Amino acid sequence: MAVTLNTSYLGSFITEEDMAGIKPQIETAAKMLHDRNGLGSDFLGWLNLPTDYDKEEFARIKAAAKKIQGNSEVLIVIGIGGSYLGARAAIEFLKSPFYNNMKKNTPDIYYVGNNINPTYLNEVISICEGRDISVNVISKSGTTTEPALAFRVFKKLVEDKYGKEEAKNHIFATTDKAKGTLKELSDTEGYETFVVPDDVGGRFSVLTAVGLLPIAVAGCDIDKLMEGAAKAQKDYTADFDSNDCYKYAAIRNIFYRKGKAAEMLVAYDPAFAMMNEWYKQLFGESEGKDNKGLLPTSVIFSTDLHSMGQYIQQGARLMFETVVDIKKPKQDFFLEKDEANLDGLNFLCGQNMSVVNRKAQEGTILAHTEGGVPQILLELADCTEFSLGYLIYFFEKACAVSGYTLGVNPFNQPGVESYKKNMFALLGKPGYEGAKAELEKKLGY
């Protein structure tokens, strides 16, 4: 298996009786998931996606990626939340956090439409000046404020640069298969379109065209990505006793019931930073409702040991850590001795830097365990597409089972609409006039 659950540091925190007690509830949640009779069951397209996906569209994704690689120096990915996080996380993990600055034969990739900051938008526009660009706009409806504003800007930029007729060779839309503003525009303008499936929510969509097109443009092997996810799909249909995915969901819920308020996802590779962000959306949006749910947080060690380390070691005992233990790094570095040894670090030399990183990890795990912070280890075989696809499916299924065990609908996000209603009213959007004055009064206008 590409992912293995290591519970060897949980002995003083979780008992066999704890696991035995929650086992029937996890099994009930898993059965509900597979029988498709739980809350949100119309959003379970991701469950069999790794083996039951549109092969014709998959081929078109690969062809479009090659086209973009051939005619563009820059790909602008326009989307927010699940419409961009999964793709960015996969690209930065598989390639590098410095992807845009590397020597490579693929376009630089920049992400817009995930905020409304004018400085950020202007800086990305400046990066595009004098360079061939393509755009992948990702939106189910085409009217979500952040990506819609960004697409307005980059649609004009592409049309001004290439003309309306040629622009259709540089704009790709991932949207609803049949309806919506973006789909209608794409059909009118002649953009190639890919489908946001009706039965897959945004945070579960990384293995659909939503994530696969940008990932393929970056030169990643999306066949291997899907193969890894398919292997996880097969492995995680087993019963509880041989199912690491279900056990992880169980452990999370046990800690929650024991009073833990937060789960901290930890990695010792900076390339995992955006995967941390994807995890936070996946679990935060799925479980954070009805005044329930663990707070998903994250750190990259050893970097954050010099900022968060003190709190984790001796602060409030409100969290547990889930460590993504990558067994084989993409690269290594041999540490040579320095004759002067002014920094006193020659004791680290004569070996690979990965050994030093591993000892830092092992030392931290022991220190945090002894300090009262429970440690779950998810051992990831390597940094390949296969392993990443496996890990993505592991988290998605664990999240669904965990959410059902918690007693919430893991597939909706009603709370996200609250800020939108207030924002639209304050901006004077037609139809929201009644709330504008009341909100301005609360703000002290």
Coordinates of C-alpha atoms in Angstrom, one line a residue:
M1 CA 0.0 0.0 0.0
A2 CA 1.2 3.5 -0.8
V3 CA -0.2 4.8 2.6
T4 CA 0.2 2.9 5.8
L5 CA -1.4 3.9 9.2
N6 CA 1.2 3.7 12.0
T7 CA -0.4 3.9 15.5
S8 CA 2.6 2.9 17.5
Y9 CA 2.7 6.2 19.4
L10 CA -1.0 6.1 20.4
G11 CA -0.7 3.5 23.2
S12 CA -1.1 5.9 26.1
F13 CA -3.9 7.8 24.4
I14 CA -6.3 5.3 22.7
T15 CA -7.1 1.9 24.1
E16 CA -8.3 -1.3 22.4
E17 CA -11.6 -0.7 24.1
D18 CA -11.9 2.7 22.5
M19 CA -11.4 1.2 19.0
A20 CA -13.8 -1.7 19.7
G21 CA -16.4 0.7 20.9
I22 CA -16.4 2.9 17.9
K23 CA -15.9 0.1 15.3
P24 CA -19.7 -0.6 14.8
Q25 CA -20.3 3.1 14.2
I26 CA -17.6 3.4 11.6
E27 CA -18.9 0.3 9.9
T28 CA -22.4 1.7 9.9
A29 CA -21.1 5.0 8.4
A30 CA -19.1 3.1 5.7
K31 CA -22.2 1.0 4.8
M32 CA -24.3 4.2 4.6
L33 CA -21.7 5.6 2.2
H34 CA -21.6 2.5 0.0
D35 CA -25.4 2.0 0.1
R36 CA -25.8 5.7 -0.8
N37 CA -28.5 6.3 1.6
G38 CA -26.9 8.9 3.9
L39 CA -27.1 12.7 3.9
G40 CA -25.7 14.2 0.8
S41 CA -25.8 10.9 -1.1
D42 CA -26.3 12.7 -4.4
F43 CA -22.7 13.9 -4.1
L44 CA -20.9 10.6 -4.1
G45 CA -19.6 10.6 -7.6
W46 CA -16.0 10.7 -6.2
L47 CA -16.5 7.3 -4.5
N48 CA -16.0 5.2 -7.7
L49 CA -14.4 7.9 -9.8
P50 CA -10.9 6.4 -10.0
T51 CA -12.4 3.4 -12.0
D52 CA -15.6 4.9 -13.3
Y53 CA -14.6 8.1 -15.2
D54 CA -15.2 9.4 -18.7
K55 CA -12.3 7.9 -20.7
E56 CA -13.1 10.0 -23.7
E57 CA -12.9 13.2 -21.7
F58 CA -9.7 12.0 -20.0
A59 CA -8.1 11.6 -23.5
R60 CA -9.3 15.1 -24.4
I61 CA -7.7 16.5 -21.1
K62 CA -4.3 15.0 -22.1
A63 CA -4.7 16.4 -25.7
A64 CA -5.6 19.9 -24.4
A65 CA -2.6 19.8 -21.9
K66 CA -0.3 19.1 -24.8
K67 CA -1.8 21.9 -26.8
I68 CA -1.3 24.4 -23.9
Q69 CA 2.2 23.1 -23.5
G70 CA 2.8 23.8 -27.2
N71 CA 1.3 27.3 -27.5
S72 CA 1.8 28.9 -24.1
E73 CA 4.4 30.0 -21.7
V74 CA 1.9 30.7 -18.9
L75 CA -1.3 28.9 -17.9
I76 CA -3.7 31.0 -15.8
V77 CA -5.9 28.8 -13.6
I78 CA -9.1 30.7 -12.5
G79 CA -11.0 29.2 -9.7
I80 CA -11.6 29.3 -5.9
G81 CA -11.7 26.6 -3.2
G82 CA -11.9 23.1 -4.6
S83 CA -11.7 24.6 -8.1
Y84 CA -8.0 25.3 -7.7
L85 CA -6.7 24.0 -4.4
G86 CA -6.4 20.3 -5.4
A87 CA -4.6 21.1 -8.7
R88 CA -2.1 23.5 -7.0
A89 CA -1.5 21.1 -4.2
A90 CA -0.7 18.2 -6.5
I91 CA 1.5 20.3 -8.8
E92 CA 3.6 21.7 -6.0
F93 CA 3.9 18.3 -4.3
L94 CA 4.8 16.4 -7.4
K95 CA 7.0 19.0 -9.0
S96 CA 8.2 21.7 -6.5
P97 CA 7.0 24.7 -4.6
F98 CA 9.3 26.6 -7.0
Y99 CA 7.6 25.2 -10.0
N100 CA 7.3 28.5 -11.8
N101 CA 11.0 29.3 -11.4
M102 CA 12.3 25.9 -12.6
K103 CA 13.9 25.1 -15.9
K104 CA 11.3 22.9 -17.6
N105 CA 9.4 22.4 -20.8
T106 CA 6.0 23.2 -19.4
P107 CA 4.2 26.5 -18.8
D108 CA 4.4 28.4 -15.6
I109 CA 1.1 28.2 -13.8
Y110 CA -0.5 31.0 -11.8
Y111 CA -3.7 31.0 -9.9
V112 CA -6.3 33.8 -9.9
G113 CA -9.9 34.1 -8.9
N114 CA -9.2 32.8 -5.4
N115 CA -9.2 36.3 -3.9
I116 CA -10.4 39.8 -4.6
N117 CA -7.1 41.6 -4.0
P118 CA -6.3 44.2 -6.7
T119 CA -2.5 44.1 -6.1
Y120 CA -2.4 40.3 -6.6
L121 CA -4.3 40.6 -9.8
N122 CA -2.1 43.4 -11.2
E123 CA 1.0 41.4 -10.4
V124 CA -0.2 38.3 -12.2
I125 CA -1.2 40.5 -15.2
S126 CA 2.3 42.0 -15.2
I127 CA 3.9 38.5 -15.2
C128 CA 1.9 37.7 -18.4
E129 CA 3.1 40.8 -20.4
G130 CA 4.9 39.8 -23.6
R131 CA 4.3 36.0 -23.0
D132 CA 2.0 33.6 -24.7
I133 CA -0.8 32.6 -22.3
S134 CA -3.7 30.2 -21.9
V135 CA -6.6 30.3 -19.4
N136 CA -8.4 27.5 -17.7
V137 CA -11.5 29.0 -16.0
I138 CA -13.1 26.6 -13.6
S139 CA -16.6 27.3 -12.3
K140 CA -19.8 25.3 -12.2
S141 CA -22.0 28.3 -12.8
G142 CA -19.7 31.0 -14.1
T143 CA -21.1 33.5 -11.7
T144 CA -19.1 32.9 -8.5
T145 CA -17.8 36.4 -7.7
E146 CA -14.0 35.9 -7.3
P147 CA -13.4 33.7 -10.4
A148 CA -16.0 35.5 -12.5
L149 CA -14.2 38.9 -11.9
A150 CA -10.9 37.3 -12.8
F151 CA -12.2 35.7 -15.9
R152 CA -13.6 39.0 -17.1
V153 CA -10.1 40.5 -16.9
F154 CA -8.2 37.6 -18.5
K155 CA -10.8 36.9 -21.2
K156 CA -10.3 40.5 -22.4
L157 CA -6.5 40.2 -22.0
V158 CA -6.5 37.0 -24.2
E159 CA -8.9 38.5 -26.8
D160 CA -6.8 41.8 -27.0
K161 CA -3.6 39.7 -27.5
Y162 CA -4.8 37.2 -30.0
G163 CA -8.1 38.4 -31.4
K164 CA -11.5 36.9 -30.7
E165 CA -11.1 34.0 -33.2
E166 CA -7.7 32.9 -32.0
A167 CA -8.7 33.4 -28.4
K168 CA -10.7 30.2 -28.4
N169 CA -7.5 28.3 -28.8
H170 CA -6.2 29.8 -25.5
I171 CA -9.3 29.6 -23.3
F172 CA -10.5 26.3 -21.8
A173 CA -13.6 26.1 -19.5
T174 CA -14.3 23.5 -16.9
T175 CA -17.9 23.9 -16.0
D176 CA -21.4 22.3 -16.0
K177 CA -22.0 19.8 -18.7
A178 CA -25.2 21.4 -19.9
K179 CA -26.2 24.7 -18.3
G180 CA -25.0 27.9 -16.6
T181 CA -23.5 31.2 -17.7
L182 CA -20.0 29.8 -18.3
K183 CA -21.3 26.8 -20.3
E184 CA -23.5 29.1 -22.5
L185 CA -20.6 31.5 -23.1
S186 CA -18.2 28.7 -23.9
D187 CA -20.6 27.2 -26.5
T188 CA -21.1 30.7 -28.0
E189 CA -17.4 31.5 -28.2
G190 CA -16.2 28.1 -29.2
Y191 CA -14.1 27.3 -26.1
E192 CA -13.2 23.7 -25.4
T193 CA -15.1 22.6 -22.3
F194 CA -14.6 19.9 -19.6
V195 CA -17.1 18.8 -17.1
V196 CA -17.6 19.6 -13.4
P197 CA -19.6 16.5 -12.5
D198 CA -23.0 17.1 -10.9
D199 CA -22.4 14.5 -8.3
V200 CA -18.9 15.6 -7.1
G201 CA -18.5 18.6 -4.8
G202 CA -15.6 21.0 -5.3
R203 CA -13.4 19.8 -2.4
F204 CA -13.7 16.2 -3.8
S205 CA -13.0 17.2 -7.4
V206 CA -9.3 17.0 -7.8
L207 CA -9.4 13.7 -9.7
T208 CA -11.9 15.2 -12.2
A209 CA -11.2 17.6 -15.1
V210 CA -11.2 20.3 -12.4
G211 CA -7.8 19.2 -11.2
L212 CA -6.6 17.0 -14.0
L213 CA -6.2 19.5 -16.7
P214 CA -3.8 21.9 -14.8
I215 CA -2.0 18.9 -13.3
A216 CA -1.4 17.4 -16.8
V217 CA -0.2 20.8 -18.1
A218 CA 2.4 20.8 -15.4
G219 CA 3.8 17.5 -16.9
C220 CA 2.5 15.2 -14.2
D221 CA 1.4 11.7 -15.2
I222 CA -2.4 11.7 -14.6
D223 CA -2.7 8.0 -15.6
K224 CA -0.5 7.1 -12.6
L225 CA -2.5 9.5 -10.4
M226 CA -5.7 7.7 -11.3
E227 CA -4.1 4.3 -10.9
G228 CA -3.0 5.2 -7.4
A229 CA -6.5 6.3 -6.5
A230 CA -8.0 3.2 -8.1
K231 CA -5.8 1.0 -5.9
A232 CA -6.9 2.9 -2.8
Q233 CA -10.6 2.5 -3.9
K234 CA -10.0 -1.2 -4.1
D235 CA -8.1 -1.4 -0.8
Y236 CA -10.5 0.6 1.2
T237 CA -13.6 -1.6 0.6
A238 CA -12.2 -4.1 3.1
D239 CA -13.6 -4.6 6.6
F240 CA -12.6 -2.4 9.5
D241 CA -9.9 -4.6 11.0
S242 CA -7.8 -4.5 7.8
N243 CA -8.8 -0.9 6.6
D244 CA -6.4 1.9 7.6
C245 CA -8.7 4.5 6.1
Y246 CA -11.6 3.5 8.4
K247 CA -9.2 3.2 11.4
Y248 CA -8.0 6.7 10.8
A249 CA -11.6 8.0 10.7
A250 CA -12.2 6.1 14.0
I251 CA -9.1 7.6 15.7
R252 CA -10.1 11.1 14.7
N253 CA -13.6 10.6 16.2
I254 CA -12.3 9.1 19.4
F255 CA -10.0 12.0 20.0
Y256 CA -12.9 14.4 19.3
R257 CA -15.0 12.6 21.9
K258 CA -12.1 12.8 24.3
G259 CA -12.1 16.5 24.1
K260 CA -9.6 17.3 21.4
A261 CA -10.5 20.4 19.4
A262 CA -8.0 20.3 16.6
E263 CA -6.1 18.0 14.3
M264 CA -2.8 19.3 13.1
L265 CA -1.6 17.8 9.8
V266 CA 2.2 17.7 9.8
A267 CA 4.8 17.2 7.0
Y268 CA 8.5 17.5 6.9
D269 CA 8.6 18.5 3.2
P270 CA 7.8 22.1 2.2
A271 CA 6.3 20.7 -1.1
F272 CA 3.4 19.4 1.0
A273 CA 2.3 22.9 2.1
M274 CA -0.5 23.2 -0.4
M275 CA -1.6 19.6 0.3
N276 CA -2.1 20.9 3.9
E277 CA -4.3 23.6 2.5
W278 CA -6.3 21.1 0.5
Y279 CA -6.7 18.9 3.6
K280 CA -8.0 21.9 5.6
Q281 CA -10.7 22.6 3.0
L282 CA -11.7 19.0 2.7
F283 CA -12.2 18.4 6.4
G284 CA -13.1 21.9 7.4
E285 CA -15.9 22.3 4.9
S286 CA -17.1 18.7 5.4
E287 CA -17.2 18.4 9.2
G288 CA -17.5 22.0 10.4
K289 CA -21.2 22.4 10.8
D290 CA -24.0 22.0 13.5
N291 CA -21.4 23.4 16.0
K292 CA -19.4 20.2 15.6
G293 CA -16.1 19.1 14.1
L294 CA -12.3 19.1 14.7
L295 CA -10.5 22.3 13.6
P296 CA -8.2 21.3 10.8
T297 CA -4.8 23.0 11.1
S298 CA -1.4 22.4 9.6
V299 CA 2.3 23.0 9.9
I300 CA 5.5 22.2 8.0
F301 CA 8.4 21.0 10.1
S302 CA 11.1 21.7 11.0
T303 CA 10.3 25.2 9.9
D304 CA 7.2 25.7 12.2
L305 CA 9.0 24.1 15.1
H306 CA 10.6 27.5 15.4
S307 CA 7.3 29.3 15.6
M308 CA 4.6 26.9 16.8
G309 CA 6.9 24.4 18.5
Q310 CA 6.6 25.9 21.9
Y311 CA 2.8 26.0 21.9
I312 CA 2.6 22.4 20.6
Q313 CA 5.0 21.1 23.3
Q314 CA 3.7 23.0 26.3
G315 CA 0.5 24.8 25.4
A316 CA -3.1 23.8 25.9
R317 CA -3.7 20.1 25.3
L318 CA -6.3 20.7 22.6
M319 CA -4.8 18.9 19.6
F320 CA -3.4 15.8 18.1
E321 CA -1.0 15.6 15.2
T322 CA -1.3 13.5 12.0
V323 CA 2.2 13.2 10.5
V324 CA 2.5 12.5 6.8
D325 CA 5.7 10.5 6.9
I326 CA 7.2 10.5 3.4
K327 CA 9.6 7.5 3.3
K328 CA 11.4 8.5 0.1
P329 CA 12.1 12.1 -0.8
K330 CA 12.2 13.2 -4.5
Q331 CA 15.9 14.3 -4.1
D332 CA 18.7 14.1 -1.5
F333 CA 21.8 16.1 -0.7
F334 CA 25.1 14.7 0.6
L335 CA 26.6 16.8 3.5
E336 CA 30.3 17.2 3.2
K337 CA 32.7 18.1 6.0
D338 CA 34.1 21.6 6.5
E339 CA 37.7 21.6 7.7
A340 CA 37.2 24.8 9.8
N341 CA 33.9 23.5 11.3
L342 CA 33.2 27.0 12.7
D343 CA 29.5 26.1 13.1
G344 CA 30.2 22.9 14.8
L345 CA 28.1 20.9 12.4
N346 CA 30.6 18.4 11.2
F347 CA 28.9 15.8 13.3
L348 CA 26.0 15.9 10.8
C349 CA 28.3 15.4 7.8
G350 CA 29.3 12.3 5.8
Q351 CA 25.6 11.3 5.2
N352 CA 22.5 12.4 3.3
M353 CA 20.5 15.4 4.5
S354 CA 17.4 13.2 4.4
V355 CA 18.8 11.3 7.4
V356 CA 19.1 14.5 9.4
N357 CA 15.5 15.4 8.4
R358 CA 14.3 12.0 9.6
K359 CA 16.1 12.3 12.9
A360 CA 14.5 15.7 13.4
Q361 CA 11.1 14.0 12.7
E362 CA 11.7 11.1 15.0
G363 CA 13.0 13.4 17.8
T364 CA 9.9 15.7 17.4
I365 CA 7.5 12.8 17.5
L366 CA 9.0 11.5 20.7
A367 CA 9.1 14.9 22.3
H368 CA 5.5 15.7 21.4
T369 CA 4.2 12.3 22.5
E370 CA 6.0 12.7 25.9
G371 CA 4.6 16.2 26.1
G372 CA 1.0 14.8 25.9
V373 CA 0.3 15.4 22.2
P374 CA -0.9 12.2 20.4
Q375 CA 0.8 11.3 17.1
I376 CA -0.8 9.5 14.2
L377 CA 1.6 8.6 11.4
L378 CA 0.5 8.2 7.8
E379 CA 3.5 6.6 6.1
L380 CA 3.5 7.7 2.4
A381 CA 5.8 5.5 0.2
D382 CA 7.2 8.3 -2.0
C383 CA 6.4 11.5 -3.9
T384 CA 5.1 9.8 -7.1
E385 CA 1.8 10.4 -8.9
F386 CA 0.6 6.9 -7.9
S387 CA 1.2 7.5 -4.2
L388 CA -0.4 10.9 -4.3
G389 CA -3.5 9.6 -6.0
Y390 CA -3.7 6.9 -3.3
L391 CA -3.3 9.5 -0.5
I392 CA -6.0 11.8 -2.1
Y393 CA -8.5 8.9 -2.1
F394 CA -7.5 7.9 1.4
F395 CA -8.3 11.4 2.8
E396 CA -11.5 11.7 0.8
K397 CA -13.0 8.4 2.0
A398 CA -11.8 8.9 5.6
C399 CA -13.4 12.3 5.5
A400 CA -16.8 11.0 4.3
V401 CA -16.8 8.1 6.9
S402 CA -15.6 10.4 9.7
G403 CA -18.3 13.0 8.8
Y404 CA -21.1 10.4 8.9
T405 CA -19.8 9.1 12.2
L406 CA -19.8 12.6 13.6
G407 CA -23.5 12.9 12.5
V408 CA -23.2 15.6 9.9
N409 CA -23.7 15.8 6.1
P410 CA -20.1 15.8 4.8
F411 CA -21.1 17.0 1.4
N412 CA -22.8 20.3 1.9
Q413 CA -21.5 23.7 3.0
P414 CA -24.5 25.9 3.9
G415 CA -22.4 28.2 6.0
V416 CA -20.4 29.4 3.1
E417 CA -23.4 31.4 1.8
S418 CA -23.5 33.7 4.8
Y419 CA -20.6 35.9 3.9
K420 CA -21.8 36.1 0.2
K421 CA -25.2 37.5 1.2
N422 CA -23.6 40.2 3.3
M423 CA -21.0 41.0 0.6
F424 CA -23.6 41.3 -2.1
A425 CA -25.8 43.5 0.0
L426 CA -23.0 45.8 0.9
L427 CA -21.9 46.1 -2.7
G428 CA -25.4 47.0 -3.8
K429 CA -26.1 43.9 -5.9
P430 CA -29.7 44.0 -7.3
G431 CA -32.1 42.1 -5.1
Y432 CA -30.2 42.7 -1.9
E433 CA -31.3 46.3 -1.2
G434 CA -33.3 45.5 1.9
A435 CA -30.3 44.3 3.8
K436 CA -27.8 47.0 2.8
A437 CA -28.9 49.7 5.3
E438 CA -29.2 47.3 8.2
L439 CA -25.7 45.9 7.6
E440 CA -24.2 49.3 7.2
K441 CA -25.7 50.4 10.5
K442 CA -24.1 47.4 12.2
L443 CA -20.7 48.4 10.7
G444 CA -21.1 51.9 12.0
Y445 CA -21.5 53.7 8.6

